[in-house]
Amino acid sequence: MSAVKKRKISQEHLGEASAPSTEVEQTSKTFKELGIIDQLCEACENMGYKSPTPIQAQAIPLAIDGRDVIGLAETGSGKTAAFVLPTLQALMETPQPFFGLFLAPTRELAYQIAQATETLGSTIGVRCVVLVGGMDMVAQSIALGKKPHIVVATPGRLLDHLENTKGFSLRNLKYLAIDEADRLLDMDFGDSLDKILKVLPRQRHTYLFSATMSSKVESLQRASLSNPLRVSVSSKYQTVSTLQSSYLCIPHKHKNLYLVYLLNEFAGQSSIIFTTTVHETQRVAFMLRALGFGAIPLHGQLSQSARLGALNKFRSRSRDILVATDVAARGLDIPSVDVVLNFDLPMDSKTYIHRVGRTARAGKSGVAISFVTQYDVEVWMRIEWALGKKLKEHAVEKDEVMVLAERVAEAQRQAIIEMKSFDEKKGIRGKKFGKGKRSRDDMDQEDG
Ligand code: AMP
């Protein structure tokens, strides 16, 4: 796509409280050039959409041409408007009740799609209803009685209404969009989807969006689309296929033990261990050295020349383990490594992608393992959500890990002693430069 001009605009997800903020990539085309009618172009402008995103630029012209479309894209790509706009445009041409159905795996996503539909359709007076579980069936039935143009639903609740709400049918439906199909199928909505598809007319247009193309999604595609065209965008949330990513679910108090166990497992390979603070970086490096590993710390309290010196040692393989904070690692040309260990989880998925991108470069294979403790579950779920897939758990024999307990505890004691003198030196350095003592995290931030 040569026409893609990478202009980035910061956007928050609509109404998705837990979602990370995203940057929306835009193309140099206009919505009008894609064939969108003036009223909807105006609605896009009102939404602050200056130009189409790549997935919109690819999917919309095909959809307007009357084709069924499979879009490989995830949240943050602008996929919602990629199926909402063509549906609304067709609705404008032949308005009727129950014209379109948008299916989504979760309530939040359904509301988000409905909000986008209502806002984009505000210039053409579109009426929309949301049918999701956990909300009053009667109120939803009354809303259906008002004959909306578009139904946005999760499959379970839609099926309930199709079976129980008198006078409600989708016999005359013209457009169906299935959003996040992979998640829908992961959430066991397969049976409901089959039942829904049976009561929809075959003569219709269908759009199917999914972050990944699993065999389940492929069979849904065969069951629901006719002669579709496939479009996809490579997302910044995608990782390369040669990367084996997994996680380790462990108690916080055993992090050191599992780290040492993994480093033994990957002995002889080059590794980066990511931590969140200068203190942890230094402590982990001291501990590993006490155990005889060639570990070198890289963090924001080192001068630029010390950082480069550390990197050179790592590059020349005189040390094969780099312990680093994100901030220190940013902007430096860190060589490709075999293993990335997220000893501390990153706070957002962008940083995750940045970190794991240190391995599996240029077609080589690589391993990334993230430590998930009882305190990290929510952050980890958010990262998986942004990646659009569930990662595998790294298999470890607990007994073999526990064998290391004594030696690691001893190394840890030694690291604490070394940390004391490190902190003292740092205090002197702080005074010397007249800045006083700053918190470790502040330092990291400043150095970024
Ligand atoms: P989605 O991937 O559909 O969830 O969209 C992600 C975010 O991008 C939402 O906040 C949309 O409102 C926004 N968005 C969608 N299309 C565009 C566009 N063409 N220009 C700018 N922002 C957009």
Short mmCIF file of C-alpha atoms and ligand atoms in Angstrom, two decimals:
data_model
loop_
_atom_site.label_atom_id
_atom_site.label_comp_id
_atom_site.label_asym_id
_atom_site.label_seq_id
_atom_site.Cartn_x
_atom_site.Cartn_y
_atom_site.Cartn_z
CA MET A 1 0.00 0.00 0.00
CA SER A 2 2.12 2.83 -1.28
CA ALA A 3 -0.54 5.41 -0.53
CA VAL A 4 -0.22 4.87 3.17
CA LYS A 5 1.26 7.86 4.83
CA LYS A 6 2.08 7.18 8.43
CA ARG A 7 0.59 10.05 10.30
CA LYS A 8 -0.13 9.13 13.88
CA ILE A 9 -2.88 10.58 15.97
CA SER A 10 -3.37 9.77 19.63
CA GLN A 11 -6.83 8.47 20.46
CA GLU A 12 -8.48 6.92 23.48
CA HIS A 13 -10.73 3.91 22.95
CA LEU A 14 -14.36 4.86 23.11
CA GLY A 15 -15.75 4.03 26.51
CA GLU A 16 -13.29 1.20 27.14
CA ALA A 17 -12.00 2.13 30.56
CA SER A 18 -9.35 -0.54 30.84
CA ALA A 19 -8.07 -0.25 27.30
CA PRO A 20 -4.72 1.30 26.66
CA SER A 21 -4.67 4.50 24.66
CA THR A 22 -3.91 3.89 21.02
CA GLU A 23 -2.32 5.65 18.15
CA VAL A 24 -4.40 5.45 15.03
CA GLU A 25 -2.50 5.13 11.80
CA GLN A 26 -3.97 7.08 8.92
CA THR A 27 -3.65 6.97 5.16
CA SER A 28 -3.29 9.85 2.75
CA LYS A 29 -6.65 9.03 1.11
CA THR A 30 -9.96 10.69 1.90
CA PHE A 31 -13.20 8.98 2.86
CA LYS A 32 -14.75 10.51 -0.26
CA GLU A 33 -12.12 8.82 -2.41
CA LEU A 34 -13.14 5.48 -0.89
CA GLY A 35 -16.67 6.11 -2.17
CA ILE A 36 -18.25 7.32 1.07
CA ILE A 37 -21.22 9.68 0.59
CA ASP A 38 -21.02 13.29 1.74
CA GLN A 39 -23.23 12.94 4.82
CA LEU A 40 -21.07 10.15 6.20
CA CYS A 41 -17.87 12.00 5.30
CA GLU A 42 -19.24 14.85 7.38
CA ALA A 43 -19.93 12.43 10.26
CA CYS A 44 -16.34 11.17 10.04
CA GLU A 45 -15.12 14.73 10.20
CA ASN A 46 -17.29 15.35 13.26
CA MET A 47 -15.70 12.30 14.88
CA GLY A 48 -12.27 13.79 14.22
CA TYR A 49 -11.43 11.17 11.57
CA LYS A 50 -9.33 13.23 9.18
CA SER A 51 -8.55 10.36 6.84
CA PRO A 52 -9.18 6.59 6.71
CA THR A 53 -7.01 4.13 8.61
CA PRO A 54 -5.31 1.39 6.53
CA ILE A 55 -7.98 -1.21 7.30
CA GLN A 56 -10.71 1.29 6.37
CA ALA A 57 -8.89 2.21 3.15
CA GLN A 58 -8.72 -1.46 2.19
CA ALA A 59 -12.10 -2.75 3.33
CA ILE A 60 -14.49 0.11 2.57
CA PRO A 61 -14.15 0.24 -1.26
CA LEU A 62 -14.68 -3.55 -1.48
CA ALA A 63 -17.66 -3.39 0.85
CA ILE A 64 -19.21 -0.51 -1.09
CA ASP A 65 -18.70 -2.60 -4.21
CA GLY A 66 -20.99 -5.17 -2.63
CA ARG A 67 -18.37 -7.76 -1.70
CA ASP A 68 -18.24 -9.81 1.49
CA VAL A 69 -15.09 -8.91 3.39
CA ILE A 70 -12.85 -10.65 5.88
CA GLY A 71 -10.76 -8.14 7.79
CA LEU A 72 -7.76 -9.23 9.77
CA ALA A 73 -7.45 -6.40 12.20
CA GLU A 74 -7.79 -5.72 15.85
CA THR A 75 -9.05 -3.07 18.18
CA GLY A 76 -7.16 0.13 17.61
CA SER A 77 -7.00 -0.28 13.84
CA GLY A 78 -10.26 1.55 13.15
CA LYS A 79 -12.01 -1.70 12.17
CA THR A 80 -15.37 -0.67 13.62
CA ALA A 81 -15.86 2.15 11.13
CA ALA A 82 -14.63 -0.22 8.39
CA PHE A 83 -17.86 -2.21 8.71
CA VAL A 84 -20.17 0.48 10.14
CA LEU A 85 -19.66 3.00 7.32
CA PRO A 86 -20.50 0.68 4.37
CA THR A 87 -23.50 -0.67 6.26
CA LEU A 88 -24.80 2.83 6.95
CA GLN A 89 -24.19 3.87 3.37
CA ALA A 90 -26.28 0.95 2.11
CA LEU A 91 -28.95 1.76 4.70
CA MET A 92 -29.16 5.27 3.28
CA GLU A 93 -29.93 3.85 -0.15
CA THR A 94 -32.71 1.51 1.03
CA PRO A 95 -33.78 2.35 4.57
CA GLN A 96 -35.69 -0.37 6.46
CA PRO A 97 -35.96 -1.71 10.03
CA PHE A 98 -33.56 -4.47 11.09
CA PHE A 99 -31.27 -3.68 8.20
CA GLY A 100 -28.00 -4.58 9.92
CA LEU A 101 -26.76 -6.83 12.71
CA PHE A 102 -23.38 -6.34 14.38
CA LEU A 103 -22.24 -9.21 16.62
CA ALA A 104 -19.55 -8.77 19.26
CA PRO A 105 -18.09 -11.03 21.97
CA THR A 106 -18.51 -8.71 24.95
CA ARG A 107 -20.95 -6.18 26.31
CA GLU A 108 -18.35 -3.47 26.36
CA LEU A 109 -17.48 -3.99 22.73
CA ALA A 110 -21.17 -4.09 21.77
CA TYR A 111 -21.75 -0.74 23.46
CA GLN A 112 -18.65 0.67 21.85
CA ILE A 113 -19.83 -0.41 18.40
CA ALA A 114 -23.32 0.97 19.04
CA GLN A 115 -21.84 4.29 20.12
CA ALA A 116 -19.73 4.48 16.97
CA THR A 117 -22.76 3.52 14.84
CA GLU A 118 -24.96 6.18 16.41
CA THR A 119 -22.32 8.87 16.12
CA LEU A 120 -21.36 8.01 12.55
CA GLY A 121 -25.05 7.64 11.70
CA SER A 122 -26.13 10.86 13.39
CA THR A 123 -26.22 12.76 10.11
CA ILE A 124 -28.59 10.19 8.60
CA GLY A 125 -30.81 9.57 11.65
CA VAL A 126 -29.89 5.95 12.28
CA ARG A 127 -31.71 4.05 15.07
CA CYS A 128 -29.74 1.43 16.91
CA VAL A 129 -30.45 -1.05 19.74
CA VAL A 130 -28.01 -2.95 21.93
CA LEU A 131 -28.89 -6.50 23.05
CA VAL A 132 -26.46 -7.78 25.65
CA GLY A 133 -26.68 -10.04 28.67
CA GLY A 134 -27.04 -8.66 32.18
CA MET A 135 -29.49 -5.98 31.02
CA ASP A 136 -33.27 -5.95 31.27
CA MET A 137 -34.87 -8.16 28.58
CA VAL A 138 -38.14 -6.23 28.71
CA ALA A 139 -36.51 -2.87 28.06
CA GLN A 140 -34.63 -4.46 25.16
CA SER A 141 -37.89 -5.95 23.79
CA ILE A 142 -39.52 -2.52 23.92
CA ALA A 143 -36.54 -1.06 22.06
CA LEU A 144 -36.92 -3.81 19.44
CA GLY A 145 -40.59 -2.87 19.11
CA LYS A 146 -39.46 0.54 17.87
CA LYS A 147 -38.00 -1.19 14.83
CA PRO A 148 -34.39 0.04 14.88
CA HIS A 149 -32.25 -0.03 11.75
CA ILE A 150 -29.28 -1.68 13.41
CA VAL A 151 -29.04 -4.32 16.14
CA VAL A 152 -25.75 -4.61 18.01
CA ALA A 153 -25.64 -7.75 20.13
CA THR A 154 -23.74 -10.45 21.90
CA PRO A 155 -24.82 -13.84 20.49
CA GLY A 156 -26.37 -15.33 23.66
CA ARG A 157 -28.77 -12.48 24.31
CA LEU A 158 -29.64 -12.07 20.66
CA LEU A 159 -30.61 -15.73 20.52
CA ASP A 160 -32.78 -15.26 23.62
CA HIS A 161 -34.66 -12.50 21.85
CA LEU A 162 -34.93 -14.40 18.59
CA GLU A 163 -36.49 -17.29 20.50
CA ASN A 164 -38.63 -15.41 23.00
CA THR A 165 -39.46 -11.89 21.87
CA LYS A 166 -42.73 -11.87 19.97
CA GLY A 167 -42.69 -10.19 16.59
CA PHE A 168 -38.87 -9.95 16.47
CA SER A 169 -37.14 -11.54 13.54
CA LEU A 170 -34.16 -10.84 11.34
CA ARG A 171 -35.76 -12.35 8.23
CA ASN A 172 -35.17 -9.20 6.21
CA LEU A 173 -31.66 -8.51 7.38
CA LYS A 174 -29.36 -7.12 4.69
CA TYR A 175 -26.00 -6.71 6.45
CA LEU A 176 -24.23 -8.81 9.05
CA ALA A 177 -20.91 -7.90 10.67
CA ILE A 178 -19.18 -10.33 13.02
CA ASP A 179 -16.58 -8.52 15.07
CA GLU A 180 -13.67 -10.13 16.92
CA ALA A 181 -14.65 -13.53 15.53
CA ASP A 182 -11.66 -15.25 17.16
CA ARG A 183 -12.71 -14.04 20.59
CA LEU A 184 -16.35 -14.96 19.92
CA LEU A 185 -15.29 -18.52 19.13
CA ASP A 186 -12.83 -18.69 22.04
CA MET A 187 -15.71 -17.71 24.30
CA ASP A 188 -17.74 -20.69 23.09
CA PHE A 189 -20.27 -18.65 21.17
CA GLY A 190 -19.91 -21.10 18.26
CA ASP A 191 -23.24 -22.89 18.85
CA SER A 192 -25.17 -19.65 19.29
CA LEU A 193 -23.58 -18.28 16.14
CA ASP A 194 -24.65 -21.37 14.16
CA LYS A 195 -28.22 -20.98 15.39
CA ILE A 196 -28.25 -17.28 14.56
CA LEU A 197 -26.84 -17.87 11.07
CA LYS A 198 -29.65 -20.37 10.41
CA VAL A 199 -32.36 -17.76 10.89
CA LEU A 200 -30.66 -15.05 8.83
CA PRO A 201 -31.44 -14.75 5.12
CA ARG A 202 -28.74 -16.16 2.85
CA GLN A 203 -29.03 -13.18 0.55
CA ARG A 204 -27.11 -10.63 2.56
CA HIS A 205 -23.74 -8.95 2.84
CA THR A 206 -21.38 -10.21 5.51
CA TYR A 207 -18.24 -8.75 7.07
CA LEU A 208 -16.09 -10.79 9.39
CA PHE A 209 -13.36 -9.19 11.47
CA SER A 210 -10.82 -11.09 13.50
CA ALA A 211 -7.40 -10.41 14.98
CA THR A 212 -6.19 -13.90 14.14
CA MET A 213 -7.16 -16.49 11.55
CA SER A 214 -7.65 -19.74 13.43
CA SER A 215 -9.18 -22.89 11.94
CA LYS A 216 -12.35 -22.12 13.89
CA VAL A 217 -12.54 -18.68 12.30
CA GLU A 218 -11.97 -20.25 8.90
CA SER A 219 -14.91 -22.60 9.34
CA LEU A 220 -17.08 -19.71 10.50
CA GLN A 221 -15.97 -17.87 7.40
CA ARG A 222 -17.03 -20.80 5.20
CA ALA A 223 -20.40 -20.96 6.97
CA SER A 224 -21.20 -17.28 6.82
CA LEU A 225 -19.55 -15.52 3.88
CA SER A 226 -19.89 -15.91 0.15
CA ASN A 227 -16.87 -15.44 -2.08
CA PRO A 228 -15.22 -13.03 0.35
CA LEU A 229 -12.17 -10.85 -0.17
CA ARG A 230 -9.58 -10.78 2.54
CA VAL A 231 -7.90 -7.62 3.76
CA SER A 232 -5.44 -7.27 6.57
CA VAL A 233 -3.26 -4.75 8.26
CA SER A 234 -0.13 -5.48 10.17
CA SER A 235 -0.68 -4.10 13.57
CA LYS A 236 1.80 -2.65 15.95
CA TYR A 237 0.37 -5.16 18.42
CA GLN A 238 1.41 -8.10 16.33
CA THR A 239 4.52 -10.06 17.08
CA VAL A 240 6.50 -12.08 14.55
CA SER A 241 5.68 -15.76 14.03
CA THR A 242 9.21 -16.94 14.86
CA LEU A 243 8.77 -15.67 18.40
CA GLN A 244 7.66 -18.16 21.03
CA SER A 245 5.96 -16.10 23.72
CA SER A 246 4.73 -17.60 26.94
CA TYR A 247 4.22 -16.70 30.58
CA LEU A 248 5.05 -18.16 33.92
CA CYS A 249 2.41 -17.95 36.64
CA ILE A 250 4.31 -17.88 39.94
CA PRO A 251 4.09 -16.48 43.47
CA HIS A 252 5.85 -13.13 43.80
CA LYS A 253 8.17 -14.44 46.52
CA HIS A 254 9.66 -17.02 44.13
CA LYS A 255 10.54 -14.71 41.27
CA ASN A 256 14.30 -14.91 41.89
CA LEU A 257 14.21 -18.69 42.01
CA TYR A 258 12.37 -19.02 38.72
CA LEU A 259 14.65 -16.49 37.08
CA VAL A 260 17.73 -18.51 38.00
CA TYR A 261 16.02 -21.71 36.91
CA LEU A 262 15.22 -20.24 33.48
CA LEU A 263 18.72 -18.85 33.02
CA ASN A 264 20.08 -22.33 33.66
CA GLU A 265 17.58 -23.69 31.16
CA PHE A 266 18.77 -21.19 28.55
CA ALA A 267 22.45 -21.39 29.51
CA GLY A 268 24.78 -20.27 26.75
CA GLN A 269 22.11 -18.18 25.01
CA SER A 270 22.04 -14.40 25.08
CA SER A 271 19.25 -13.01 27.24
CA ILE A 272 17.77 -9.71 28.31
CA ILE A 273 16.00 -9.51 31.64
CA PHE A 274 13.64 -6.56 31.89
CA THR A 275 12.84 -5.00 35.25
CA THR A 276 10.92 -1.83 36.03
CA THR A 277 13.31 0.03 38.32
CA VAL A 278 16.98 0.90 38.53
CA HIS A 279 17.06 -0.71 41.96
CA GLU A 280 15.74 -4.04 40.71
CA THR A 281 18.03 -4.00 37.71
CA GLN A 282 21.04 -3.52 39.91
CA ARG A 283 19.87 -6.00 42.54
CA VAL A 284 19.14 -8.73 40.00
CA ALA A 285 22.51 -8.17 38.33
CA PHE A 286 24.33 -8.43 41.70
CA MET A 287 22.40 -11.57 42.59
CA LEU A 288 23.13 -13.25 39.27
CA ARG A 289 26.79 -12.37 39.45
CA ALA A 290 26.93 -13.89 42.91
CA LEU A 291 25.69 -17.07 41.28
CA GLY A 292 28.38 -16.94 38.61
CA PHE A 293 26.28 -15.65 35.71
CA GLY A 294 27.77 -13.10 33.33
CA ALA A 295 25.12 -10.47 34.04
CA ILE A 296 25.51 -6.81 33.27
CA PRO A 297 23.11 -4.06 34.36
CA LEU A 298 21.86 -1.32 32.08
CA HIS A 299 19.83 1.43 33.68
CA GLY A 300 19.24 5.13 33.83
CA GLN A 301 21.67 5.87 36.63
CA LEU A 302 24.61 4.88 34.50
CA SER A 303 26.20 7.59 32.44
CA GLN A 304 25.76 7.34 28.71
CA SER A 305 29.33 6.10 28.33
CA ALA A 306 28.84 3.46 31.03
CA ARG A 307 25.70 2.32 29.25
CA LEU A 308 27.52 2.02 25.98
CA GLY A 309 30.35 0.19 27.74
CA ALA A 310 27.84 -2.27 29.19
CA LEU A 311 26.31 -2.77 25.79
CA ASN A 312 29.66 -3.35 24.17
CA LYS A 313 30.46 -6.09 26.66
CA PHE A 314 27.12 -7.65 25.87
CA ARG A 315 27.60 -7.28 22.15
CA SER A 316 31.02 -8.87 22.22
CA ARG A 317 29.47 -11.69 24.25
CA SER A 318 31.94 -11.23 27.08
CA ARG A 319 28.66 -11.11 29.06
CA ASP A 320 25.59 -12.96 27.87
CA ILE A 321 22.94 -11.58 30.20
CA LEU A 322 21.77 -7.99 30.14
CA VAL A 323 19.54 -6.79 32.98
CA ALA A 324 17.80 -3.63 31.86
CA THR A 325 15.06 -1.12 32.53
CA ASP A 326 12.90 -0.07 29.59
CA VAL A 327 14.05 3.49 29.78
CA ALA A 328 17.70 2.57 29.58
CA ALA A 329 17.03 0.17 26.75
CA ARG A 330 15.10 2.72 24.72
CA GLY A 331 16.98 4.51 22.02
CA LEU A 332 20.01 2.25 22.33
CA ASP A 333 20.90 -0.18 19.63
CA ILE A 334 20.56 -3.37 21.60
CA PRO A 335 21.63 -6.40 19.59
CA SER A 336 19.22 -9.21 18.88
CA VAL A 337 19.07 -11.79 21.64
CA ASP A 338 17.84 -15.38 21.98
CA VAL A 339 15.73 -14.89 25.08
CA VAL A 340 13.73 -12.03 26.59
CA LEU A 341 12.60 -12.45 30.18
CA ASN A 342 10.04 -10.02 31.53
CA PHE A 343 11.07 -10.35 35.18
CA ASP A 344 8.77 -7.41 35.90
CA LEU A 345 5.82 -7.05 33.53
CA PRO A 346 5.65 -3.89 31.45
CA MET A 347 2.69 -1.67 32.26
CA ASP A 348 1.38 -1.57 28.72
CA SER A 349 1.27 -3.68 25.61
CA LYS A 350 3.31 -1.25 23.53
CA THR A 351 6.25 -1.69 25.88
CA TYR A 352 5.69 -5.44 25.79
CA ILE A 353 5.98 -5.44 22.00
CA HIS A 354 9.04 -3.22 22.23
CA ARG A 355 10.71 -5.58 24.69
CA VAL A 356 9.94 -8.87 22.97
CA GLY A 357 10.98 -7.29 19.68
CA ARG A 358 14.56 -7.61 20.95
CA THR A 359 14.43 -11.25 20.00
CA ALA A 360 13.28 -13.24 16.94
CA ARG A 361 14.61 -10.59 14.60
CA ALA A 362 15.21 -11.04 10.89
CA GLY A 363 13.53 -14.43 10.66
CA LYS A 364 15.51 -15.96 13.56
CA SER A 365 13.65 -17.75 16.31
CA GLY A 366 13.40 -16.33 19.80
CA VAL A 367 11.82 -16.92 23.17
CA ALA A 368 10.00 -14.45 25.40
CA ILE A 369 8.77 -15.43 28.85
CA SER A 370 6.85 -13.11 31.15
CA PHE A 371 6.66 -13.52 34.92
CA VAL A 372 3.06 -13.13 36.06
CA THR A 373 2.59 -13.04 39.83
CA GLN A 374 -0.55 -12.66 41.87
CA TYR A 375 -0.13 -8.88 41.54
CA ASP A 376 0.17 -8.84 37.76
CA VAL A 377 -2.88 -10.73 36.54
CA GLU A 378 -4.82 -7.66 35.42
CA VAL A 379 -1.89 -6.12 33.57
CA TRP A 380 -1.18 -9.44 31.91
CA MET A 381 -4.80 -9.82 30.78
CA ARG A 382 -4.61 -6.36 29.27
CA ILE A 383 -1.45 -7.26 27.38
CA GLU A 384 -3.01 -10.47 26.05
CA TRP A 385 -6.11 -8.56 25.08
CA ALA A 386 -4.07 -6.07 23.12
CA LEU A 387 -2.12 -8.88 21.46
CA GLY A 388 -5.44 -10.44 20.52
CA LYS A 389 -4.43 -13.87 21.74
CA LYS A 390 -3.89 -15.96 24.79
CA LEU A 391 -0.29 -17.01 25.32
CA LYS A 392 0.86 -20.43 26.49
CA GLU A 393 2.07 -21.10 30.00
CA HIS A 394 5.76 -22.07 30.10
CA ALA A 395 6.01 -25.56 31.58
CA VAL A 396 8.29 -25.83 34.59
CA GLU A 397 8.89 -28.62 37.11
CA LYS A 398 8.35 -26.89 40.45
CA ASP A 399 10.46 -29.39 42.36
CA GLU A 400 13.45 -28.70 40.15
CA VAL A 401 13.06 -24.98 40.80
CA MET A 402 12.88 -25.41 44.57
CA VAL A 403 16.19 -27.27 44.61
CA LEU A 404 17.83 -23.91 43.91
CA ALA A 405 16.29 -22.21 46.94
CA GLU A 406 19.29 -22.23 49.25
CA ARG A 407 21.87 -21.03 46.74
CA VAL A 408 19.58 -18.29 45.45
CA ALA A 409 18.81 -17.10 48.98
CA GLU A 410 22.52 -16.81 49.69
CA ALA A 411 23.13 -14.88 46.46
CA GLN A 412 20.22 -12.66 47.32
CA ARG A 413 21.78 -11.83 50.72
CA GLN A 414 25.00 -10.93 49.01
CA ALA A 415 23.14 -8.74 46.52
CA ILE A 416 21.48 -6.84 49.37
CA ILE A 417 24.87 -6.07 50.91
CA GLU A 418 26.19 -4.87 47.55
CA MET A 419 23.06 -2.80 47.05
CA LYS A 420 23.79 -0.93 50.29
CA SER A 421 27.15 0.25 49.06
CA PHE A 422 25.64 0.96 45.63
CA ASP A 423 22.96 3.14 47.24
CA GLU A 424 25.55 4.92 49.37
CA LYS A 425 27.70 5.72 46.36
CA LYS A 426 24.66 6.93 44.55
CA GLY A 427 23.80 9.25 47.45
CA ILE A 428 27.28 10.80 47.22
CA ARG A 429 26.92 11.21 43.47
CA GLY A 430 23.53 12.85 43.95
CA LYS A 431 25.01 15.36 46.41
CA LYS A 432 28.02 16.02 44.25
CA PHE A 433 25.79 17.10 41.41
CA GLY A 434 23.64 19.10 43.79
CA LYS A 435 20.37 17.41 42.83
CA GLY A 436 19.65 15.57 46.09
CA LYS A 437 18.28 12.05 46.11
CA ARG A 438 15.67 11.24 43.53
CA SER A 439 13.39 8.26 43.58
CA ARG A 440 14.52 5.40 41.41
CA ASP A 441 11.49 5.49 39.21
CA ASP A 442 11.86 9.21 38.72
CA MET A 443 15.34 8.59 37.51
CA ASP A 444 14.17 6.07 35.00
CA GLN A 445 11.58 8.48 33.69
CA GLU A 446 13.96 11.36 33.42
CA ASP A 447 16.50 9.35 31.59
CA GLY A 448 13.97 8.35 28.98
P1 AMP B 1 -11.44 0.59 16.55
O1 AMP B 1 -10.26 -0.21 16.06
O2 AMP B 1 -12.58 0.54 15.61
O3 AMP B 1 -11.82 0.19 17.96
O4 AMP B 1 -10.98 2.13 16.61
C1 AMP B 1 -9.98 2.57 17.47
C2 AMP B 1 -10.07 4.06 17.69
O5 AMP B 1 -9.75 4.74 16.50
C3 AMP B 1 -11.46 4.56 18.07
O6 AMP B 1 -11.30 5.50 19.10
C4 AMP B 1 -11.98 5.22 16.83
O7 AMP B 1 -12.87 6.26 17.13
C5 AMP B 1 -10.71 5.74 16.20
N1 AMP B 1 -10.77 5.85 14.72
C6 AMP B 1 -11.36 5.01 13.88
N2 AMP B 1 -11.18 5.42 12.60
C7 AMP B 1 -10.43 6.53 12.66
C8 AMP B 1 -9.90 7.42 11.66
N3 AMP B 1 -10.09 7.23 10.38
N4 AMP B 1 -9.17 8.46 12.09
C9 AMP B 1 -8.95 8.66 13.41
N5 AMP B 1 -9.43 7.89 14.37
C10 AMP B 1 -10.15 6.81 14.01
#
